[in-house]
Short mmCIF file of C-alpha atoms in Angstrom, two decimals:
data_model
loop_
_atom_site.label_atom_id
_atom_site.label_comp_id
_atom_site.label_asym_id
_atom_site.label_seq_id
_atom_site.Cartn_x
_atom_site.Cartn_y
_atom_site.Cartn_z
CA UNK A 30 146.35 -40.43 120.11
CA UNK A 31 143.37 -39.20 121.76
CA UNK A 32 144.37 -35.85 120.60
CA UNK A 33 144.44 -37.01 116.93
CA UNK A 34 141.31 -39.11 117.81
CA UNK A 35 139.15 -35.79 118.86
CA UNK A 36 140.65 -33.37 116.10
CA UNK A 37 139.75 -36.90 113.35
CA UNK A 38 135.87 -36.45 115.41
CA UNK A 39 136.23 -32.37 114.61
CA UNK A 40 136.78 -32.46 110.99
CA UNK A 41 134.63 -35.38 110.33
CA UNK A 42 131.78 -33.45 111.76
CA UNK A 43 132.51 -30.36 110.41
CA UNK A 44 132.46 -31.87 107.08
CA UNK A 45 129.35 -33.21 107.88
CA UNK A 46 127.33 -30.09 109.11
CA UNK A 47 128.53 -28.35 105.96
CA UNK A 48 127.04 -31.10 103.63
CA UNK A 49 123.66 -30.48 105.11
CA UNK A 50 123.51 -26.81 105.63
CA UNK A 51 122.73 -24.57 103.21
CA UNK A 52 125.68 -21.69 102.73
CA UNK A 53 123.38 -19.25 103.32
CA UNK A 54 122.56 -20.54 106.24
CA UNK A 55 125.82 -19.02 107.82
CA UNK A 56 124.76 -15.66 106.98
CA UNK A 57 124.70 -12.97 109.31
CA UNK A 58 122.34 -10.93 108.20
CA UNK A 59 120.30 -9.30 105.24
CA UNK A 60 120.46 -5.67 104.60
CA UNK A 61 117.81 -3.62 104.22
CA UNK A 62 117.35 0.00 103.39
CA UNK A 63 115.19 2.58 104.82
CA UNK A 64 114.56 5.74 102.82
CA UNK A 65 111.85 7.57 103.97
CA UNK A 66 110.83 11.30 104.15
CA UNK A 67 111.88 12.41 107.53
CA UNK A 68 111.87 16.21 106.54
CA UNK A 69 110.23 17.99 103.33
CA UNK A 70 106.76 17.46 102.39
CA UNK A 71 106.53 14.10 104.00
CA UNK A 72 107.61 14.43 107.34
CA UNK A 73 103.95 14.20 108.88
CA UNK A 74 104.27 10.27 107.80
CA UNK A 75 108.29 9.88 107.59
CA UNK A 76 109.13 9.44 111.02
CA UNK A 77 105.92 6.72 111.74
CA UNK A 78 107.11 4.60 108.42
CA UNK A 79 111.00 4.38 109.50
CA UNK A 80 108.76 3.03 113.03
CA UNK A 81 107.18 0.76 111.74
CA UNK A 82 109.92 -0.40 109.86
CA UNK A 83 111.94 -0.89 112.71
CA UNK A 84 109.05 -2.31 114.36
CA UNK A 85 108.67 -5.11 111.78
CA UNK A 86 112.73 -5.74 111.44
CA UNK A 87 112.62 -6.75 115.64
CA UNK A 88 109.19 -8.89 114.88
CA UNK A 89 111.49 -10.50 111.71
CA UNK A 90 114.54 -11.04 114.38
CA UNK A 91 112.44 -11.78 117.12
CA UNK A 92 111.37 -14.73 115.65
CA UNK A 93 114.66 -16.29 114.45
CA UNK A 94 115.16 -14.24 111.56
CA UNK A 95 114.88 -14.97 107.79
CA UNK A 96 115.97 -18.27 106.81
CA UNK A 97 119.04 -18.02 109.50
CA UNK A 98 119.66 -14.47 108.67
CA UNK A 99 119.23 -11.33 111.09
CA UNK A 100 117.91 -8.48 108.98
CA UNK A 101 119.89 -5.33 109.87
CA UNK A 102 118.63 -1.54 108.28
CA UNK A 103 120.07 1.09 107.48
CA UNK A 104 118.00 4.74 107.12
CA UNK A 105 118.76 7.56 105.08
CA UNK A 106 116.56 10.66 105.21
CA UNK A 107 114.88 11.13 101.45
CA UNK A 108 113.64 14.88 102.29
CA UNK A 109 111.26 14.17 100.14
CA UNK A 110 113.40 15.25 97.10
CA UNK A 111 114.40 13.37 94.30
CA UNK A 112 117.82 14.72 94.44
CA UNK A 113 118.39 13.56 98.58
CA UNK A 114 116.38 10.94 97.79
CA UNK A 115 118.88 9.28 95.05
CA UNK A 116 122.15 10.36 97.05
CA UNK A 117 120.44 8.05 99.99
CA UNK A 118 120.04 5.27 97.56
CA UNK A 119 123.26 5.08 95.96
CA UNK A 120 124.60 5.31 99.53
CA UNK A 121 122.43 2.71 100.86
CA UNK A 122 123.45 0.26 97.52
CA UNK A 123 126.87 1.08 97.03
CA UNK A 124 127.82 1.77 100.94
CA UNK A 125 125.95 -0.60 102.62
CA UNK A 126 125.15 -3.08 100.38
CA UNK A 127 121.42 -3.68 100.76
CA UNK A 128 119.05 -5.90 98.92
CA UNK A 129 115.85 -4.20 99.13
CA UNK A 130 114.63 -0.32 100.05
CA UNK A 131 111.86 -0.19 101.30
CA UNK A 132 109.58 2.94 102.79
CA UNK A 133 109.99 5.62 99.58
CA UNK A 134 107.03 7.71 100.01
CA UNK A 135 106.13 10.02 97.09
CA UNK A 136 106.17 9.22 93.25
CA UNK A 137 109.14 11.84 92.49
CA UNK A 138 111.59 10.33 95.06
CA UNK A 139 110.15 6.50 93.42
CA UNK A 140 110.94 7.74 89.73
CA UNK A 141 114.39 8.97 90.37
CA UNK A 142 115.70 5.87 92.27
CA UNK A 143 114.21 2.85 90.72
CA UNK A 144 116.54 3.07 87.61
CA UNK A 145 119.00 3.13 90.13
CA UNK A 146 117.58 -0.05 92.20
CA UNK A 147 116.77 -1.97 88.44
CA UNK A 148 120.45 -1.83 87.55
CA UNK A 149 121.66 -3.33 91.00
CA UNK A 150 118.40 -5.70 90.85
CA UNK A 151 117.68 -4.21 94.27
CA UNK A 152 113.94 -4.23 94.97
CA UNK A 153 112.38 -0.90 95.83
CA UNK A 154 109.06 -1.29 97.70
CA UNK A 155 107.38 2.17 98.06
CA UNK A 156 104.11 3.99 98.90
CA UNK A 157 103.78 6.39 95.14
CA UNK A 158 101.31 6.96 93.49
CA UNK A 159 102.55 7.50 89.77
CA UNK A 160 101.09 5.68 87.17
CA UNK A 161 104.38 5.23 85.18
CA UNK A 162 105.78 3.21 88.35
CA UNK A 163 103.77 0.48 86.83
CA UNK A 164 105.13 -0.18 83.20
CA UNK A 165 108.76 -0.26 81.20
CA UNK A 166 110.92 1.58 81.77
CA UNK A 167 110.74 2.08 85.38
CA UNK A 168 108.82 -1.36 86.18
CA UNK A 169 110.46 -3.53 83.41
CA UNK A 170 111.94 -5.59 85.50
CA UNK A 171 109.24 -6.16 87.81
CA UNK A 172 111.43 -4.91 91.00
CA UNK A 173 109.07 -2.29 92.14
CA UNK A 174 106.29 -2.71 94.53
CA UNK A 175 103.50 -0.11 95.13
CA UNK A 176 101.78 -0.51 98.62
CA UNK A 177 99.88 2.62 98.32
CA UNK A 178 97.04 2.97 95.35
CA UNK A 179 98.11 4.69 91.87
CA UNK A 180 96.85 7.74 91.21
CA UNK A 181 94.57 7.17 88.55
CA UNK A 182 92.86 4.74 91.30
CA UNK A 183 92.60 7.79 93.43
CA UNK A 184 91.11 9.25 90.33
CA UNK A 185 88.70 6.87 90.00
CA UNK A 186 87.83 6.89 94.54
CA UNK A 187 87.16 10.93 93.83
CA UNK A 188 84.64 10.10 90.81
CA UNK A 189 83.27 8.03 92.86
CA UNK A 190 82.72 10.16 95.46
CA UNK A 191 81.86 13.69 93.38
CA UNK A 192 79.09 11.45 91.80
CA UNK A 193 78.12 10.38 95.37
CA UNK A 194 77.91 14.06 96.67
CA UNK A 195 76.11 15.15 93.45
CA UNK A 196 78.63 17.65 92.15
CA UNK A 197 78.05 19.10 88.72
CA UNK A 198 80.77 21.05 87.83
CA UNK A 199 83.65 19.77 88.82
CA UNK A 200 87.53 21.31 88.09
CA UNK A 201 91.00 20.36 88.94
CA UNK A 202 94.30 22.18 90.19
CA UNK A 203 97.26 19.64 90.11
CA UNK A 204 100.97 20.30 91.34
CA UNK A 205 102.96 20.07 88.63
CA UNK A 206 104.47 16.54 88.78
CA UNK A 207 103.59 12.94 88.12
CA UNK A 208 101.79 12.55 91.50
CA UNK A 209 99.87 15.80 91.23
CA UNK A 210 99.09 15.19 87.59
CA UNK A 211 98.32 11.68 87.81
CA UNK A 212 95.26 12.68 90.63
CA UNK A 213 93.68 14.69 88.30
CA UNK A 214 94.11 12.58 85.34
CA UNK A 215 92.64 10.11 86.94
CA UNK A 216 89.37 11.74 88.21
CA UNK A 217 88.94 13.22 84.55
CA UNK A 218 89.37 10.38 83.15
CA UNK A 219 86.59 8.04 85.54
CA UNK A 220 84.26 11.50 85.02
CA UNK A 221 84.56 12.12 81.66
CA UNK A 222 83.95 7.85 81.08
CA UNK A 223 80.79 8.30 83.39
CA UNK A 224 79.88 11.75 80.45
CA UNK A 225 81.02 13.86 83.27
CA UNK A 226 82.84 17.08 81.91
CA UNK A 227 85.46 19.20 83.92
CA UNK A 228 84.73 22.89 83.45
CA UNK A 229 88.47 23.94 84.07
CA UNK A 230 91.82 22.04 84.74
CA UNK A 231 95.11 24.12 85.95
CA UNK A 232 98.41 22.50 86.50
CA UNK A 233 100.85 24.73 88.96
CA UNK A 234 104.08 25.02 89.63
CA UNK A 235 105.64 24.14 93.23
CA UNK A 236 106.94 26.62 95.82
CA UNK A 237 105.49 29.64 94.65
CA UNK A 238 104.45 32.00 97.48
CA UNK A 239 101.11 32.84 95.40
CA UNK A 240 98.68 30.87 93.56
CA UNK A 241 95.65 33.75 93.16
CA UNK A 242 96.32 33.71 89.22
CA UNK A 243 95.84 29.72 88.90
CA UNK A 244 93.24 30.06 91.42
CA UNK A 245 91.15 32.96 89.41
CA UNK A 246 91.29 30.83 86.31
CA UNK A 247 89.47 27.93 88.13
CA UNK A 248 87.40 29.79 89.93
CA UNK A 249 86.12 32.14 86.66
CA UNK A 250 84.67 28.38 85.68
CA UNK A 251 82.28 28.61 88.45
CA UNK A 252 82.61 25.10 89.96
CA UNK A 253 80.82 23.41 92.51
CA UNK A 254 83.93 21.12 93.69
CA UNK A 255 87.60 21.14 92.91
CA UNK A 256 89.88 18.21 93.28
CA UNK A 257 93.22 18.70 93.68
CA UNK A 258 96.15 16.60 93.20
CA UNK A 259 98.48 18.76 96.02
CA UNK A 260 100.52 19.01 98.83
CA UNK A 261 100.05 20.02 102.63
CA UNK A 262 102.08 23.18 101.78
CA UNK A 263 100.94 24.49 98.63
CA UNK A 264 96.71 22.93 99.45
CA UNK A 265 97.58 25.57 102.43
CA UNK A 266 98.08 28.77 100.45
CA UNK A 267 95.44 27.62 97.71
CA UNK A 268 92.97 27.18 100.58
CA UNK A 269 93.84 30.66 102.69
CA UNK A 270 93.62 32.74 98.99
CA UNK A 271 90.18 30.98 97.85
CA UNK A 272 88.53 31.84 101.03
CA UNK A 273 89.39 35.44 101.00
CA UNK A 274 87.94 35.66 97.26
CA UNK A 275 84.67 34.63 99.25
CA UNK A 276 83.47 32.31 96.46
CA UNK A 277 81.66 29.11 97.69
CA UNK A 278 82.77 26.20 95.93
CA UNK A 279 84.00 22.50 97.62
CA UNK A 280 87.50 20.41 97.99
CA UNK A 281 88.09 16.93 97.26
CA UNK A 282 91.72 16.63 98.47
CA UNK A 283 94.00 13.75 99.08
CA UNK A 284 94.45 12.67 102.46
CA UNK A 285 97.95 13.50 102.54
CA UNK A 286 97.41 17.05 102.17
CA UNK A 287 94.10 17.36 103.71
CA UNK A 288 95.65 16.29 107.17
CA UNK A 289 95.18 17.28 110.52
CA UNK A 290 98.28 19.96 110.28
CA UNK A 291 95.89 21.52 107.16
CA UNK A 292 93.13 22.31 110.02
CA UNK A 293 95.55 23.21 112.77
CA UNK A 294 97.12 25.79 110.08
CA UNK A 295 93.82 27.11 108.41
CA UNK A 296 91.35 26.93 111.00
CA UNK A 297 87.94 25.35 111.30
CA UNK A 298 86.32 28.16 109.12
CA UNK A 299 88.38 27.77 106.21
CA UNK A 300 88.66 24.03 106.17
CA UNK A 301 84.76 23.18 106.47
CA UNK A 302 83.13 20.90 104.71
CA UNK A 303 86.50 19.83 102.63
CA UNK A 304 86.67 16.01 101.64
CA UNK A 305 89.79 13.87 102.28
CA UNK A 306 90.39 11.36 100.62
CA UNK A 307 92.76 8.40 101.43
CA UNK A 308 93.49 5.23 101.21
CA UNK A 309 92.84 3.02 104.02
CA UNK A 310 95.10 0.13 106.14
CA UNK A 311 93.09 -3.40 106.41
CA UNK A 312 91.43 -2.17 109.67
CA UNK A 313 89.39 -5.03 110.36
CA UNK A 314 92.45 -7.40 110.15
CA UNK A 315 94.75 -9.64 112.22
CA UNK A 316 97.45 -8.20 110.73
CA UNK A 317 96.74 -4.37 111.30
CA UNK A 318 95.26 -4.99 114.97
CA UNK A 319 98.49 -6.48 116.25
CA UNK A 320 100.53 -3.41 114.45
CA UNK A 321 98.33 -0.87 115.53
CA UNK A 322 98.57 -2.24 119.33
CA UNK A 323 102.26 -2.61 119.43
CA UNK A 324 103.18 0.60 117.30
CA UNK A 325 101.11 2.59 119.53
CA UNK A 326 102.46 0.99 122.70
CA UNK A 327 106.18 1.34 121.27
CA UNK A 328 105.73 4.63 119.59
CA UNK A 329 102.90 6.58 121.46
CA UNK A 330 101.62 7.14 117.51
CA UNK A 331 98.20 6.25 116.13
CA UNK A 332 98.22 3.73 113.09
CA UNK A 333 94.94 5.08 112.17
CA UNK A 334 96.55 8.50 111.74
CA UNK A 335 99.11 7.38 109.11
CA UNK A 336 98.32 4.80 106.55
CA UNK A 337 101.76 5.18 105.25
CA UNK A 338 103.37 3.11 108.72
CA UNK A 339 101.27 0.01 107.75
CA UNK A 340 102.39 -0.08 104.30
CA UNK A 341 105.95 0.36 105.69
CA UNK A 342 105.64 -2.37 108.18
CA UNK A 343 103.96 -5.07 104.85
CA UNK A 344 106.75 -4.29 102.77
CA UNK A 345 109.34 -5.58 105.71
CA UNK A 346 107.16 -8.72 106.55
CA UNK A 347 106.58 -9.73 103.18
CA UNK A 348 109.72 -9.08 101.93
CA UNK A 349 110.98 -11.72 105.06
CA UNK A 350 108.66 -14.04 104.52
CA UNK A 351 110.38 -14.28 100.57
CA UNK A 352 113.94 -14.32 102.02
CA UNK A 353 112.73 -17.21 104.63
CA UNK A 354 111.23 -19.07 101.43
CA UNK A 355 114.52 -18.81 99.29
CA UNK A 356 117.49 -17.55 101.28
CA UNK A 357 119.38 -14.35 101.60
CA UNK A 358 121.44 -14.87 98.62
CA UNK A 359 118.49 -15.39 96.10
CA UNK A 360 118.94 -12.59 93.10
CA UNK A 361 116.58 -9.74 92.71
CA UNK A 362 114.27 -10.74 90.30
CA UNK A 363 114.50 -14.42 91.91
CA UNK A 364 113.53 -12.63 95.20
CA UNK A 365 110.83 -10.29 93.78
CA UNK A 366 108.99 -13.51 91.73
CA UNK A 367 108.44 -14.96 95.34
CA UNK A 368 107.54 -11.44 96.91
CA UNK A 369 104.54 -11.21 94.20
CA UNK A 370 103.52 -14.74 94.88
CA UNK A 371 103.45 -14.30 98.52
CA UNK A 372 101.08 -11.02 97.71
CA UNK A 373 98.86 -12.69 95.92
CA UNK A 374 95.94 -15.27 96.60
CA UNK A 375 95.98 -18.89 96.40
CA UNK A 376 98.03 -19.79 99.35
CA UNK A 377 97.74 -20.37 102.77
CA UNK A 378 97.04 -16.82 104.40
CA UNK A 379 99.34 -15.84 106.82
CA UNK A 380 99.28 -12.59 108.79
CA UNK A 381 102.53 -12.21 110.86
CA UNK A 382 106.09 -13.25 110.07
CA UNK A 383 106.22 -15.75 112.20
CA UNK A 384 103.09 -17.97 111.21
CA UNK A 385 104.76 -17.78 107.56
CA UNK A 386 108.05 -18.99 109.07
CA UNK A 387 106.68 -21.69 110.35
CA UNK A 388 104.45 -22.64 107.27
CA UNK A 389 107.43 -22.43 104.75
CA UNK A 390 109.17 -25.04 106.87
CA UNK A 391 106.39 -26.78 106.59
CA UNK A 392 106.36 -27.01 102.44
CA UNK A 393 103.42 -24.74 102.35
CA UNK A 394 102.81 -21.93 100.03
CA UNK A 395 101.40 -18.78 101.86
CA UNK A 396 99.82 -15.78 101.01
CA UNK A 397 100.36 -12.77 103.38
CA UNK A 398 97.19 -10.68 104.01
CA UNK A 399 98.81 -7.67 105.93
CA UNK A 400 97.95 -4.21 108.02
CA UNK A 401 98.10 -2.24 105.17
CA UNK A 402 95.73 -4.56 102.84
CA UNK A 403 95.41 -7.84 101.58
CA UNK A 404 97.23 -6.93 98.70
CA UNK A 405 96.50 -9.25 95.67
CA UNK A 406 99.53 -7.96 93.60
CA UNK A 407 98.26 -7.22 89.94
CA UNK A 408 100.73 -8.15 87.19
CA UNK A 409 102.56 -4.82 87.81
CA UNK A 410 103.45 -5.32 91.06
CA UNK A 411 100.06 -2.70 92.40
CA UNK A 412 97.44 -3.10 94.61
CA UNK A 413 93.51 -1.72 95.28
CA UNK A 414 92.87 -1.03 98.77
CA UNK A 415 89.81 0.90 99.88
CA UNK A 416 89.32 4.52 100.65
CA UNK A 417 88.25 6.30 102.95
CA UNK A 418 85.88 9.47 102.48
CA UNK A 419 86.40 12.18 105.55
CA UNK A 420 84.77 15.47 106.13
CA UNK A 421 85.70 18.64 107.53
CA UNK A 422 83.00 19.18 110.22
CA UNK A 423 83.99 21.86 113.34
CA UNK A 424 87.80 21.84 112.90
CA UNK A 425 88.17 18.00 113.05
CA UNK A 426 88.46 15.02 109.93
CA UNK A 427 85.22 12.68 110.47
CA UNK A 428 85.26 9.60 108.12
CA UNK A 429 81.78 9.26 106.15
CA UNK A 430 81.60 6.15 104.26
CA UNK A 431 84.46 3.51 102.21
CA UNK A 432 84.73 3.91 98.70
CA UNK A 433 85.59 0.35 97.42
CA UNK A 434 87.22 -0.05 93.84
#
């Protein structure tokens, strides 16, 4: 009797504890994926991001997880190639089963995989720069998130800046794809709106051993400045031929080519007086102080030194804070509705996962003002954070002035 009395007592309360908790409640965990560029073009940033990632999944699990569920990640290397970089998706969808990817660095990797991501309604939270991430096709279903500035905003920072400096005669040398193009279309477009006009414009084609030919058919323009939409490899070989043709002129270059492995492979002769350009984390913020501290403590890396970690780090937190507001087993487009709310002002600003937790218990609607920026998500899912102008002086990047949008 007691027997029957105790197992009556079991089921009884088992009943009960499954009328008042949620199923999702019982979950496990919530899969991410991590595809970031350890090797290729990338790999200066690649191994910091998948940091920082891991950084902000043990913040997320630290505090309890997401609404009951752990988040677990899985990493796959992108190479920073669109080819690798789609193999690691599918394998990260279709293997593992995540819900988001997060960490996707440059625009041609982003463009290959978000069809991919779209038809799974997996979100795909990246750091590209290409305009057409924005808009239909590749953004119609809103499940893309750009952490980094688009290209023609980097346009518009290097107007900005050429007018600043007082250049004249500007020209452009892009890498022949949406990133590289997308630079330079940007900066001709701000100039030629401020009636600016670019005296020559050259788009090349990647890993060639040689660019003198491009490079004489700029340089024949006489310029004062070029800005480049490039890479750290091929910005190296441009750089090395242009200073043994022993014509002055001056570089506006991104930040992600214009690096400190640019001056440690050209020298301080070759690289003075070049201006990098990048976008720059929220560096006066709650948010990016406690990163910064605990990914150099953890990591022995400087957040300062790659923007790209910070934006890696937002796009776990946030994406949390929307699984802790609706559950792991709320649908893609469901889960990226609450993402763009969360990015976007009007609520209660938050800066760490576990503030937002605790405030979505609560009933309140947040908005989470991160490390990388305070975000403000427009209606495509893209953000404006400032840039940063540096200069080449004596072998070593020195930071001018902000360029705000």
């Amino acid at each position: 009797m007691n027997r029957r009395k105790l197992l009556t007592v079991a089921i009884a309360g088992l009943i009960s504890s499954q009328c008042v908790i949620p199923a999702w409640a019982q979950q496990e965990s919530f899969k991410i994926g991590s595809l970031n560029p350890v090797t290729g073009a990338g790999s200066p940033y690649g191994a910091g991001m998948l940091k920082a990632i891991q950084l902000a999944v043990a913040e997320v699990n630290g505090a309890g997880g997401a609404a009951g569920a752990k988040f677990e990640m899985f990493a796959e290397d992108s190479q920073t190639n669109p080819q690798a970089a789609v193999l690691g998706a599918k394998k990260l969808i279709e293997v593992q089963k995540v819900k988001a990817i997060v960490g996707a660095w440059s625009s041609g990797e982003s463009l290959a995989v978000i069809p991919i991501t779209n038809d799974s309604n997996v979100l795909l939270m990246h750091a590209a720069g290409a305009p057409a991430l924005s808009i239909a096709p590749a953004n119609a279903k809103k499940l893309g998130f750009r952490f980094q500035a688009t290209n023609e905003r980097f346009g518009r920072a290097f107007a900005q800046i050429a007018k600043k400096e007082n250049f004249k005669r500007p020209a452009t040398m892009a890498f022949n794809n949406a990133s590289g193009v997308g630079n330079t279309d940007g900066f001709k477009k701000a100039w030629t709106a401020a009636k600016g006009s670019v005296v020559a414009s050259v788009v090349y084609e990647p890993n060639r051993p040689t660019y003198r030919s491009e490079l004489q058919e700029v340089l024949r323009a006489k310029p004062d400045v070029i800005v480049t939409g490039s890479y750290l490899a091929d910005t190296t070989i441009i750089l090395r031929e242009w200073y043994q043709t022993g014509q002055p002129t001056r570089w506006i270059i991104p930040g992600w080519a214009a690096n400190a492995d640019l001056l440690k492979a050209l020298g301080p002769e070759v690289t003075e007086g070049i201006i990098s350009v990048e976008s720059i984390s929220a560096e006066d913020s709650p948010a990016y102080k406690s990163f910064a501290e605990r990914f150099a403590k953890q990591t022995g890396m400087q957040a300062q030194d790659n923007v790209y970690a910070a934006m890696s780090y937002d796009e776990v937190i946030i994406l949390a804070l929307a699984v802790q507001a609706l559950g792991p087993n709320a649908t893609g487009e469901v889960l990226a509705k609450k993402v763009h709310e969360i990015g976007t002002t009007g609520g209660t600003v938050v800066t760490n996962f576990a503030d937002g937790k605790k405030a979505l218990a609560a009933g309140t609607r947040i908005t989470y003002s991160g490390a990388s920026s305070a975000f403000n998500f427009d209606e495509n899912n893209d953000v404006t954070p400032d840039f940063a102008a540096s200069f080449v002086e004596k072998g070593k990047l020195v930071r001018k002035y902000i360029v705000k949008l």
